[in-house]
mmCIF file of C-alpha atoms in Angstrom:
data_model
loop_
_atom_site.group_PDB
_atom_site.id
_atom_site.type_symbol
_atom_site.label_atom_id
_atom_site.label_comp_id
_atom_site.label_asym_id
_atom_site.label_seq_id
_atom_site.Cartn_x
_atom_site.Cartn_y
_atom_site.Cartn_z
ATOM 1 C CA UNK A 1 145.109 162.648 -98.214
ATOM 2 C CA UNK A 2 146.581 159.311 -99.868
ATOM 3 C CA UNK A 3 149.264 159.037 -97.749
ATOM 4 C CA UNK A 4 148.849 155.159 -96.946
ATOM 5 C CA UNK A 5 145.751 154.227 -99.397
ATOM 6 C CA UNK A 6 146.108 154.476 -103.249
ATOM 7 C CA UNK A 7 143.373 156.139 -104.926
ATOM 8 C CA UNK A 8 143.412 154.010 -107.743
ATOM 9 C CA UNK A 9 142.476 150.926 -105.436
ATOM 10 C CA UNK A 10 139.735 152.535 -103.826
ATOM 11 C CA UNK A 11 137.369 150.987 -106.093
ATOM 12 C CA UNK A 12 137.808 147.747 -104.842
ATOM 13 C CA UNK A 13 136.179 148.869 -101.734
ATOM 14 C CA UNK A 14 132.469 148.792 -103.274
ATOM 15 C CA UNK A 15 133.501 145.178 -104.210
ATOM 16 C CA UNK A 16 133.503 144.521 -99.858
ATOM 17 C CA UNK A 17 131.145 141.525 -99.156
ATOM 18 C CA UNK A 18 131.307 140.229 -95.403
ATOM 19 C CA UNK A 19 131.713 136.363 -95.407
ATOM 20 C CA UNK A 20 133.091 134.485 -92.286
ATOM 21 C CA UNK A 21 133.126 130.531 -91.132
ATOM 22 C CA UNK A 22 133.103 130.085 -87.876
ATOM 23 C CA UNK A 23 133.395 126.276 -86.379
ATOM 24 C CA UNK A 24 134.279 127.097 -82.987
ATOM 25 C CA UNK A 25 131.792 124.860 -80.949
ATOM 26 C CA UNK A 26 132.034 127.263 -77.726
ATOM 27 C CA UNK A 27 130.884 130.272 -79.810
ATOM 28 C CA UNK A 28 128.273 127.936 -81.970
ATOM 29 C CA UNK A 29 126.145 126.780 -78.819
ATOM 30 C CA UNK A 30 127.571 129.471 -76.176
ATOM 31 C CA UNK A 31 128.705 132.829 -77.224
ATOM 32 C CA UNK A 32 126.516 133.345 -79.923
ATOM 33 C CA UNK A 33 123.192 133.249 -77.969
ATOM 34 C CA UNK A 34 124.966 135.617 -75.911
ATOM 35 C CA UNK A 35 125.922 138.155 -78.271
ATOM 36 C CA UNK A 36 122.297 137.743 -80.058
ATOM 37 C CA UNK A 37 120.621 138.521 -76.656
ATOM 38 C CA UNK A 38 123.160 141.180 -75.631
ATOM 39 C CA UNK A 39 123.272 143.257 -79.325
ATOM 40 C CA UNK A 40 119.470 144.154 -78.040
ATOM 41 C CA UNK A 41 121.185 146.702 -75.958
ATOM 42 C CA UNK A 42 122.724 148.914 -78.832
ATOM 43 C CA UNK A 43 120.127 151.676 -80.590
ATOM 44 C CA UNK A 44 119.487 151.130 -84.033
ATOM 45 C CA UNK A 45 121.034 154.939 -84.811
ATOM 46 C CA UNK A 46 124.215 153.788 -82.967
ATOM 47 C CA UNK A 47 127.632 153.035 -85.815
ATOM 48 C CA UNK A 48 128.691 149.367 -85.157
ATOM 49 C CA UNK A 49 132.398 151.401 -84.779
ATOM 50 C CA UNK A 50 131.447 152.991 -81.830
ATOM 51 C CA UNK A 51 130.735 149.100 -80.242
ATOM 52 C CA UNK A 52 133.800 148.690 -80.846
ATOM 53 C CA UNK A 53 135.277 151.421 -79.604
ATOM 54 C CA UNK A 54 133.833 150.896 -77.159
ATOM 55 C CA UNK A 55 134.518 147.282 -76.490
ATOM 56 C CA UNK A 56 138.302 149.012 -76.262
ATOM 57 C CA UNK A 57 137.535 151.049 -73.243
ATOM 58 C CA UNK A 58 135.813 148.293 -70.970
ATOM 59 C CA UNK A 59 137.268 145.502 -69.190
ATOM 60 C CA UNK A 60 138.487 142.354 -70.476
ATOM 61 C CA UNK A 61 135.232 140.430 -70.318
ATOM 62 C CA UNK A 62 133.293 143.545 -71.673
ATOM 63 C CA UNK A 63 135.582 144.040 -74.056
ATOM 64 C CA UNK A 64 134.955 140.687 -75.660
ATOM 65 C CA UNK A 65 131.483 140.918 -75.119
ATOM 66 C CA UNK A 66 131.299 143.854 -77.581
ATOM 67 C CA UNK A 67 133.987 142.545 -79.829
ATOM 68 C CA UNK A 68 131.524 139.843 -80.793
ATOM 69 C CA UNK A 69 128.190 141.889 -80.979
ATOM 70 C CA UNK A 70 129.256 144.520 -83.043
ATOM 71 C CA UNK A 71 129.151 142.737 -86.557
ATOM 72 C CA UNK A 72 126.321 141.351 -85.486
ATOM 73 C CA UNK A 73 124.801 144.752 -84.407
ATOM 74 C CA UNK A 74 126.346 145.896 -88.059
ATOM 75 C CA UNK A 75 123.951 143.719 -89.270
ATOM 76 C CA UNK A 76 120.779 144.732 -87.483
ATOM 77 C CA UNK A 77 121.662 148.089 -88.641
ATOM 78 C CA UNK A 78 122.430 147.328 -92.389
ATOM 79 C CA UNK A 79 126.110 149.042 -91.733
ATOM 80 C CA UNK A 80 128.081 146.120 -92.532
ATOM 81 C CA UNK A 81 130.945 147.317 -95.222
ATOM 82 C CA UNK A 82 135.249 147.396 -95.361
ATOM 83 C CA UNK A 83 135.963 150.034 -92.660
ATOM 84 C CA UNK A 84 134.042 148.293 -90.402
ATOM 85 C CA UNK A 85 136.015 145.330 -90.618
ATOM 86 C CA UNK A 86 139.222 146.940 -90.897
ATOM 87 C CA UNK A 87 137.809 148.790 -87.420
ATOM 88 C CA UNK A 88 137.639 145.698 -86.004
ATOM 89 C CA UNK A 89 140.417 144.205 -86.696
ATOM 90 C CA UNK A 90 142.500 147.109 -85.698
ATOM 91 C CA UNK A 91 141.382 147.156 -82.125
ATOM 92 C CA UNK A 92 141.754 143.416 -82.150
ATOM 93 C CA UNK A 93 145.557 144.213 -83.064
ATOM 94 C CA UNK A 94 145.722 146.641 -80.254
ATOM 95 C CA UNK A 95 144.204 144.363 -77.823
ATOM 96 C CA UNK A 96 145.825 141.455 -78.952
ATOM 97 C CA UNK A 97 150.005 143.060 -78.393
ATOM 98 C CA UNK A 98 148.226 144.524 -74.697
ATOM 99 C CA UNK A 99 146.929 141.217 -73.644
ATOM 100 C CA UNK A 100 150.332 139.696 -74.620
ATOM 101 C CA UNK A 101 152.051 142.567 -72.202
ATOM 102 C CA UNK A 102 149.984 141.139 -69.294
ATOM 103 C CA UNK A 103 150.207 137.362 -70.656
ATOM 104 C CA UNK A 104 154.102 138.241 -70.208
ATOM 105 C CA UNK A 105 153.820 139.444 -66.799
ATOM 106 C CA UNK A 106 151.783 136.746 -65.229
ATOM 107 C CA UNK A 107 154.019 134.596 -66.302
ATOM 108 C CA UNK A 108 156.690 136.305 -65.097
ATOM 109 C CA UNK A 109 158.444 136.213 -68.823
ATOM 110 C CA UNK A 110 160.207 139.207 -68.564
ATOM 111 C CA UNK A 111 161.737 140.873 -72.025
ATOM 112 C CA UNK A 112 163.699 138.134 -72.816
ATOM 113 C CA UNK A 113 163.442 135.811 -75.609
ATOM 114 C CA UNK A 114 160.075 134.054 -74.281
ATOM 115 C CA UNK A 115 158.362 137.557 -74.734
ATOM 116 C CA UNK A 116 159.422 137.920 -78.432
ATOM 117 C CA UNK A 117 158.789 134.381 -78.947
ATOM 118 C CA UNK A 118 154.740 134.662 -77.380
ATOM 119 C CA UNK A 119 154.275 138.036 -79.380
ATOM 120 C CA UNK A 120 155.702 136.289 -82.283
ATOM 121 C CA UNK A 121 153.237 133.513 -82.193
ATOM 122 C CA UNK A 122 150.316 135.881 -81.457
ATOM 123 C CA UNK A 123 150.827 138.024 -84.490
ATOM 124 C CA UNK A 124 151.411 135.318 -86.888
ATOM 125 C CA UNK A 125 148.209 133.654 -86.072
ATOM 126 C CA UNK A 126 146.412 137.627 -86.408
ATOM 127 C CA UNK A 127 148.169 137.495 -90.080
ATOM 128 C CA UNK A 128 147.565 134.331 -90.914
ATOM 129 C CA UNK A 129 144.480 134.618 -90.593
ATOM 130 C CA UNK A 130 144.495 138.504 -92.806
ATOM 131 C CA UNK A 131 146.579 136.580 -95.606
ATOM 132 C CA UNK A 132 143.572 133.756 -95.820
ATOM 133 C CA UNK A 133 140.497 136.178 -95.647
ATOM 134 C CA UNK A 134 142.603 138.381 -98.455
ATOM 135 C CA UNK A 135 143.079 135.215 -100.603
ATOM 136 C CA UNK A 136 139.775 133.288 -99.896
ATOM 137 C CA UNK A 137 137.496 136.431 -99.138
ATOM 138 C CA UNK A 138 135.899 134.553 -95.969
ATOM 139 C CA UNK A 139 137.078 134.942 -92.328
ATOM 140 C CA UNK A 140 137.503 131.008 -90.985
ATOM 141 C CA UNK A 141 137.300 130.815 -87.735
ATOM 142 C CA UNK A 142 138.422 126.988 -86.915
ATOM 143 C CA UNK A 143 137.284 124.804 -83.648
ATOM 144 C CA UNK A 144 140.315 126.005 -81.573
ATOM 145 C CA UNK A 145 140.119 130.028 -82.911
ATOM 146 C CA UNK A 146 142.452 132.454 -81.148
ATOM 147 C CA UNK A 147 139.484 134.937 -80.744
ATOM 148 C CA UNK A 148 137.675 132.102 -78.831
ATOM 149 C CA UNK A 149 139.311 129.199 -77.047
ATOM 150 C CA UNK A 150 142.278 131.438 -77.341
ATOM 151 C CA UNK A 151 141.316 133.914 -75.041
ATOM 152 C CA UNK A 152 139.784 131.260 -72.808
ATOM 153 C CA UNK A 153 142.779 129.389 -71.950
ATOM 154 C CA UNK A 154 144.903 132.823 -71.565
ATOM 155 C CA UNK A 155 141.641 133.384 -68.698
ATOM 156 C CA UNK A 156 142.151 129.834 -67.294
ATOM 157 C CA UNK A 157 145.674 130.696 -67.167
ATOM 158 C CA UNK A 158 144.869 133.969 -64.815
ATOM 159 C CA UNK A 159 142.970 132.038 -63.105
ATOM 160 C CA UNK A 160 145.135 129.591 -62.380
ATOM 161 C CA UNK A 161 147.703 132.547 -61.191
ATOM 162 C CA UNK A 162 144.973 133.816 -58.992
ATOM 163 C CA UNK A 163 144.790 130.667 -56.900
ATOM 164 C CA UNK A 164 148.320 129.216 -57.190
ATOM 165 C CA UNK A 165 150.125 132.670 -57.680
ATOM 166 C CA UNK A 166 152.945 133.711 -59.979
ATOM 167 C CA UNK A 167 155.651 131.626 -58.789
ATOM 168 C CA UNK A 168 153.503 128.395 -60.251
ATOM 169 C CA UNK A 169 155.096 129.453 -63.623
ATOM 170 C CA UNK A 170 158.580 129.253 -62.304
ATOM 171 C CA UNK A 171 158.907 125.452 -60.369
ATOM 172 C CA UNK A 172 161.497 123.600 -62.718
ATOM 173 C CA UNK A 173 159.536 120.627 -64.186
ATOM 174 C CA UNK A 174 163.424 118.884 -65.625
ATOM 175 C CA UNK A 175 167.151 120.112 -67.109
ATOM 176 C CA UNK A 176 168.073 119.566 -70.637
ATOM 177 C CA UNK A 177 171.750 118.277 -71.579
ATOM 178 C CA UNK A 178 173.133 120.399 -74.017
ATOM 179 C CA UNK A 179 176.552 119.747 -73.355
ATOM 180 C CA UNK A 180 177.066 117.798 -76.685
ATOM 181 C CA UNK A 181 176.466 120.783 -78.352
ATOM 182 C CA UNK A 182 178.431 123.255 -76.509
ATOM 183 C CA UNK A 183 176.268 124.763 -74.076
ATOM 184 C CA UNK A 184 175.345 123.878 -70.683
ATOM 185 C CA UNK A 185 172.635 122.765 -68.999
ATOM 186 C CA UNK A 186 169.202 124.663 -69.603
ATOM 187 C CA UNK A 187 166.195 124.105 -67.056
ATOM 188 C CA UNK A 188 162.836 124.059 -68.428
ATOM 189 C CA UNK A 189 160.304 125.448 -66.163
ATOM 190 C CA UNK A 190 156.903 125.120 -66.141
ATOM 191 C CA UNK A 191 155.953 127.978 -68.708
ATOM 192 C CA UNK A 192 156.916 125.850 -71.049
ATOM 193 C CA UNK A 193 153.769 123.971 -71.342
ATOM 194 C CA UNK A 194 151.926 127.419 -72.445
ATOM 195 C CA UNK A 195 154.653 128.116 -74.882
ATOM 196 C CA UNK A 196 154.663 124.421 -76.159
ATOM 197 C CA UNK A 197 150.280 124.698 -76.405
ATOM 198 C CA UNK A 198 150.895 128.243 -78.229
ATOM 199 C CA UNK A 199 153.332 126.775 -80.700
ATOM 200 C CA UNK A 200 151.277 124.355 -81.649
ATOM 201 C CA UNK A 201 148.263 126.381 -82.006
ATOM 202 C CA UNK A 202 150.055 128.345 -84.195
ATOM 203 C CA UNK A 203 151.298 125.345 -86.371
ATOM 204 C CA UNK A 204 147.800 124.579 -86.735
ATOM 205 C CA UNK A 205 146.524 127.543 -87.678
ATOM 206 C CA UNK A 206 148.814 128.395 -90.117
ATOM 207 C CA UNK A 207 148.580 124.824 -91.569
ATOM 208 C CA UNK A 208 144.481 124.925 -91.763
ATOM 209 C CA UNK A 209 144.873 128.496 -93.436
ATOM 210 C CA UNK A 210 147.092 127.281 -96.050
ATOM 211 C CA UNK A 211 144.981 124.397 -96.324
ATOM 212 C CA UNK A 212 141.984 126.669 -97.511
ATOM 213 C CA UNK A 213 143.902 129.051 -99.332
ATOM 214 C CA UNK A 214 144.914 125.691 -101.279
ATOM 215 C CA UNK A 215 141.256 125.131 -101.441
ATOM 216 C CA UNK A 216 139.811 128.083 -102.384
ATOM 217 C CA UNK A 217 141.960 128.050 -105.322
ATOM 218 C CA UNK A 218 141.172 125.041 -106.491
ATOM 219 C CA UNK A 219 137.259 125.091 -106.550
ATOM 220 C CA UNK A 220 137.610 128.394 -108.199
ATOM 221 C CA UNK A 221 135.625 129.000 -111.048
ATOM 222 C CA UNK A 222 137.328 128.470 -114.752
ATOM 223 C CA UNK A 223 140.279 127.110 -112.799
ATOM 224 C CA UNK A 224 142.899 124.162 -114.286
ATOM 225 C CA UNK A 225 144.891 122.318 -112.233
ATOM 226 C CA UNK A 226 148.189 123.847 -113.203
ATOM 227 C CA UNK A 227 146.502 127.390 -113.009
ATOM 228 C CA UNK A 228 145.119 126.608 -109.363
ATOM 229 C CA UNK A 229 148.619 125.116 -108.499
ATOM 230 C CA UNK A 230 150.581 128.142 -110.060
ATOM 231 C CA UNK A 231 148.455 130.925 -107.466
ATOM 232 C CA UNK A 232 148.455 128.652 -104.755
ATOM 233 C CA UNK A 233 152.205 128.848 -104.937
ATOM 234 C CA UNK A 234 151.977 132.719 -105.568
ATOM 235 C CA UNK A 235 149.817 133.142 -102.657
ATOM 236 C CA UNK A 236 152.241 131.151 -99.935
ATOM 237 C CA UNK A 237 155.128 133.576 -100.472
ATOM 238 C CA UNK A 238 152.501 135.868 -98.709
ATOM 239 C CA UNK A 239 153.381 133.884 -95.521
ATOM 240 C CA UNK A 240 156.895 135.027 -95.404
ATOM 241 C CA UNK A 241 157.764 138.675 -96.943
ATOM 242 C CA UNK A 242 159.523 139.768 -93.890
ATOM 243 C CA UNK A 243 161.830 136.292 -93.957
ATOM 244 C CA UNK A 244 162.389 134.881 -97.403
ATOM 245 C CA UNK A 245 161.283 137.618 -99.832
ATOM 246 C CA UNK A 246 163.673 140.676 -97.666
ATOM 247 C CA UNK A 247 166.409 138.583 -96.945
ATOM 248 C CA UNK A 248 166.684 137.625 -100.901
ATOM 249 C CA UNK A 249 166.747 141.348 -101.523
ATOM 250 C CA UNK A 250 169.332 141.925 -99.218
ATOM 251 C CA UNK A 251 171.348 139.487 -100.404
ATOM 252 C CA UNK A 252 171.065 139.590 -103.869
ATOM 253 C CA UNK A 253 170.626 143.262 -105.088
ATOM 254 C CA UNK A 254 172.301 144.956 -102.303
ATOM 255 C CA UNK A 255 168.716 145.956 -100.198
ATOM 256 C CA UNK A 256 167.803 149.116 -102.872
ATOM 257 C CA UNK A 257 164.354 149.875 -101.187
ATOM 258 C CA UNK A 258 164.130 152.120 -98.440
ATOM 259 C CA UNK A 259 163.047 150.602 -95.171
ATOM 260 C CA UNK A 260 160.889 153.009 -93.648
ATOM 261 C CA UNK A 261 160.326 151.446 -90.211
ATOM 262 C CA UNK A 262 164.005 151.383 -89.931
ATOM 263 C CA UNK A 263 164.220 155.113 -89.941
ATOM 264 C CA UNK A 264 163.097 155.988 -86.506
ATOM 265 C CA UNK A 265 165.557 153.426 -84.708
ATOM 266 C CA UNK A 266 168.482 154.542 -87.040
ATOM 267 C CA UNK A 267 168.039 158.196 -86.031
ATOM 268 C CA UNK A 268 167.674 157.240 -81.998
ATOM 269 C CA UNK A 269 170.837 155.054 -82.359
ATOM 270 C CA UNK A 270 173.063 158.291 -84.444
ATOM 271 C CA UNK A 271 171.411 160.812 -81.974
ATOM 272 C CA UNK A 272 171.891 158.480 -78.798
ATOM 273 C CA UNK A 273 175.969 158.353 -79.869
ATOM 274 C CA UNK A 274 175.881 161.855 -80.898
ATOM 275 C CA UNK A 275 174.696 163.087 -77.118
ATOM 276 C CA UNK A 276 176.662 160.744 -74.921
ATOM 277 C CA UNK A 277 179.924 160.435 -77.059
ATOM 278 C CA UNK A 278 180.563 164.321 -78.357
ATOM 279 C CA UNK A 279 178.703 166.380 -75.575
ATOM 280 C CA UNK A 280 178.981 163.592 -72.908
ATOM 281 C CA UNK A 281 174.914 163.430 -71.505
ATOM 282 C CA UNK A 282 174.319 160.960 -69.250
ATOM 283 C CA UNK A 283 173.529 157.137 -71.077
ATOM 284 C CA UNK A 284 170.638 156.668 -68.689
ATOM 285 C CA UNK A 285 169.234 160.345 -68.956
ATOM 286 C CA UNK A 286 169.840 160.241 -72.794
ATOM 287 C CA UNK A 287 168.185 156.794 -73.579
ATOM 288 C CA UNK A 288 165.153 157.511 -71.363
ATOM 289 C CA UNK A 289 164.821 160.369 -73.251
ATOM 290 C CA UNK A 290 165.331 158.846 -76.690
ATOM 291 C CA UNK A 291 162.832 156.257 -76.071
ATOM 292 C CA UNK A 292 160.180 158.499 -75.187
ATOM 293 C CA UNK A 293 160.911 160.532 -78.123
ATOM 294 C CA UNK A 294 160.697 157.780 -80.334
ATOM 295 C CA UNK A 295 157.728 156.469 -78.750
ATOM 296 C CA UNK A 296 156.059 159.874 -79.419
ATOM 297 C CA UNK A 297 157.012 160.035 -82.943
ATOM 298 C CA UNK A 298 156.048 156.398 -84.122
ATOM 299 C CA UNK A 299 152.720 157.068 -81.959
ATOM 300 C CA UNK A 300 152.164 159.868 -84.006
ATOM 301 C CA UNK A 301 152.603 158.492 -87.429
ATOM 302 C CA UNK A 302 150.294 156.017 -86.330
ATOM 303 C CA UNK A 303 147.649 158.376 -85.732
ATOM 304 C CA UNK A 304 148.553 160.119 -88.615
ATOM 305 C CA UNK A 305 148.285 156.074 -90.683
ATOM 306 C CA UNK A 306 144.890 155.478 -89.001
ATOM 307 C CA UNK A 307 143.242 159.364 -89.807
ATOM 308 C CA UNK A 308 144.300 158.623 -93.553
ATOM 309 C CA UNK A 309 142.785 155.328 -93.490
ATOM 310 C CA UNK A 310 139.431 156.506 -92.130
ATOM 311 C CA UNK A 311 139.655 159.903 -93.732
ATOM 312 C CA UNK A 312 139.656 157.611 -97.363
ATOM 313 C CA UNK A 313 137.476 155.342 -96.877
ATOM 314 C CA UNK A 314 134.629 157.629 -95.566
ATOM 315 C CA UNK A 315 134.744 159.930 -98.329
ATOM 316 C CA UNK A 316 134.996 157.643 -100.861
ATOM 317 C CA UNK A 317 132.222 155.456 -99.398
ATOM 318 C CA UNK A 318 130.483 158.418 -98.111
ATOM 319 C CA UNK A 319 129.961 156.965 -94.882
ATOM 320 C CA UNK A 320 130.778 158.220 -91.167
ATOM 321 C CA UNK A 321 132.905 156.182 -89.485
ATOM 322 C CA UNK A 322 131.713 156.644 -85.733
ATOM 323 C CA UNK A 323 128.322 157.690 -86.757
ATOM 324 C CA UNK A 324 125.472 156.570 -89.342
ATOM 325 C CA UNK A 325 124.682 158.614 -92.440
ATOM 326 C CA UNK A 326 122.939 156.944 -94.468
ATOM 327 C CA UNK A 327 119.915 154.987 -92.123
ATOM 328 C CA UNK A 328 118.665 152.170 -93.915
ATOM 329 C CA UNK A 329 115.016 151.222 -94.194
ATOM 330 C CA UNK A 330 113.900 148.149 -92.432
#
């Protein structure tokens, strides 16, 4: 197909070697005897994929329970390789912008500004932590690791809701004086302490990635100190290509590449005017309708993004993706 993955950077794939650090103390003396105890369960002729998947399709605390056995199941079965990762990681991405959905409504967020802000802060830390495994080759996991503690405190934070109830999120802790500046008074209630905890999570993440990106590059092999400095500073303007790197474009060469994402909301918006102001539809009837529509479409060219994905990999690898081929020998 080719659609999303160059053929002539499908090599790199036999070049996959799994390598992870993982410092979290609750997983080190905890979850890991856990998951080694629990992998038992899965047949050695079962794909680590389909653990996975199936991770996806169980509760919460299932869910994570096979999130964390199937690289280690993987591994019993000698299946460890790039699409399983990239499997992984894409129903982590899935889970990760549900659980904010319900994060959001516990807290009774709404889809105001506090949503955007948690999702924000969620996917930054999920590619933060893509841009250091791309750059170091290892997946760090660090003592306070979304995956982990992460979910952990978003559970303590349910279960806190379940005693206390919702409206625990909504008692006004003090009022900030804006006045100065030209706006009025803003209370601060007491979601703020989540969104304060989040933030800094996130600083600290993103700081400890950089940190071993900086690292990496300088305990590389053959590497000067001007060389290591010159692609550690290539490798930060990772961090921001949807900030710095588009906005420069924009501004200084008149935004020349087409912005594919931007398609599907352009076309609702001319179509949304087109119904309402020339033929006179309903707004509500037509912008129901519109949403779905786009909903459908950008649903479908992610099926279409993920097929291509596995359909490449698999035949270049010549590998199943929910099923093993190639049994190896123990």
């Amino acid at each position: 197909m080719g659609l999303f993955v160059p053929t002539n950077k499908l090599h790199n794939l036999k070049l996959y070697k799994y390598s992870s650090e993982d410092h979290s103390i609750i997983s080190k003396y905890i979850l890991k005897k856990w998951w080694s105890w629990f992998v038992q369960i899965f047949p050695l002729w079962m794909a680590p994929n389909v653990v996975t998947l199936l991770g996806l399709f169980f509760v919460i605390a299932n869910c994570y329970t096979f999130d964390g056995c199937d690289g280690a199941h993987a591994r019993r079965t000698k299946q460890s390789g790039p699409l399983g990762e990239l499997f992984d990681h894409s129903i982590d991405a899935i889970n990760t912008t549900l659980g904010s959905f319900v994060f959001a409504s516990v807290l009774k967020m709404g889809y105001g500004g506090l949503f955007l802000l948690s999702q924000f802060a969620t996917v930054c830390n999920f590619y933060c932590s893509t841009w250091e495994e791309y750059h170091t080759h290892t997946l760090f996991l660090s003592k306070f690791s979304g995956p982990v503690e992460g979910i952990l405190m978003i559970c303590a934070v349910y279960i806190i809701t379940g005693i206390l109830g919702p409206d625990i999120w909504s008692i006004d802790l003090f009022e900030l004086n804006l006045t100065s500046l030209g706006y009025d008074y803003v209370k601060v209630d007491s979601s703020i302490i989540y969104v304060v905890i989040g933030l800094a999570s996130m600083y600290f993440n993103i700081a400890q990635a950089m940190s071993n990106v900086a690292k990496y590059y300088k305990q590389k092999e053959h590497n000067n100190e001007q060389l290591a400095n010159k692609e550690t500073a290539e490798a930060y303007q990772g961090l921001y290509p949807f900030s710095s790197t588009t906005l420069s474009l924009s501004f200084t060469s008149g935004f020349p590449y087409i912005q594919y994402p931007m398609i599907i909301p352009i076309v609702q918006l001319v179509l949304s005017k087109f119904l309402i102001g020339f033929y006179g539809f309903g707004t509500a009837k037509v912008l129901h309708a519109i949403s779905w529509l786009g909903c459908g479409v950008t649903l479908g060219i992610h099926i279409i993004f993920v097929a291509d994905i596995i359909f490449e990999i698999t035949t270049y690898l010549d590998i199943y993706a929910l099923s093993i081929k190639h049994k190896k020998v123990h």
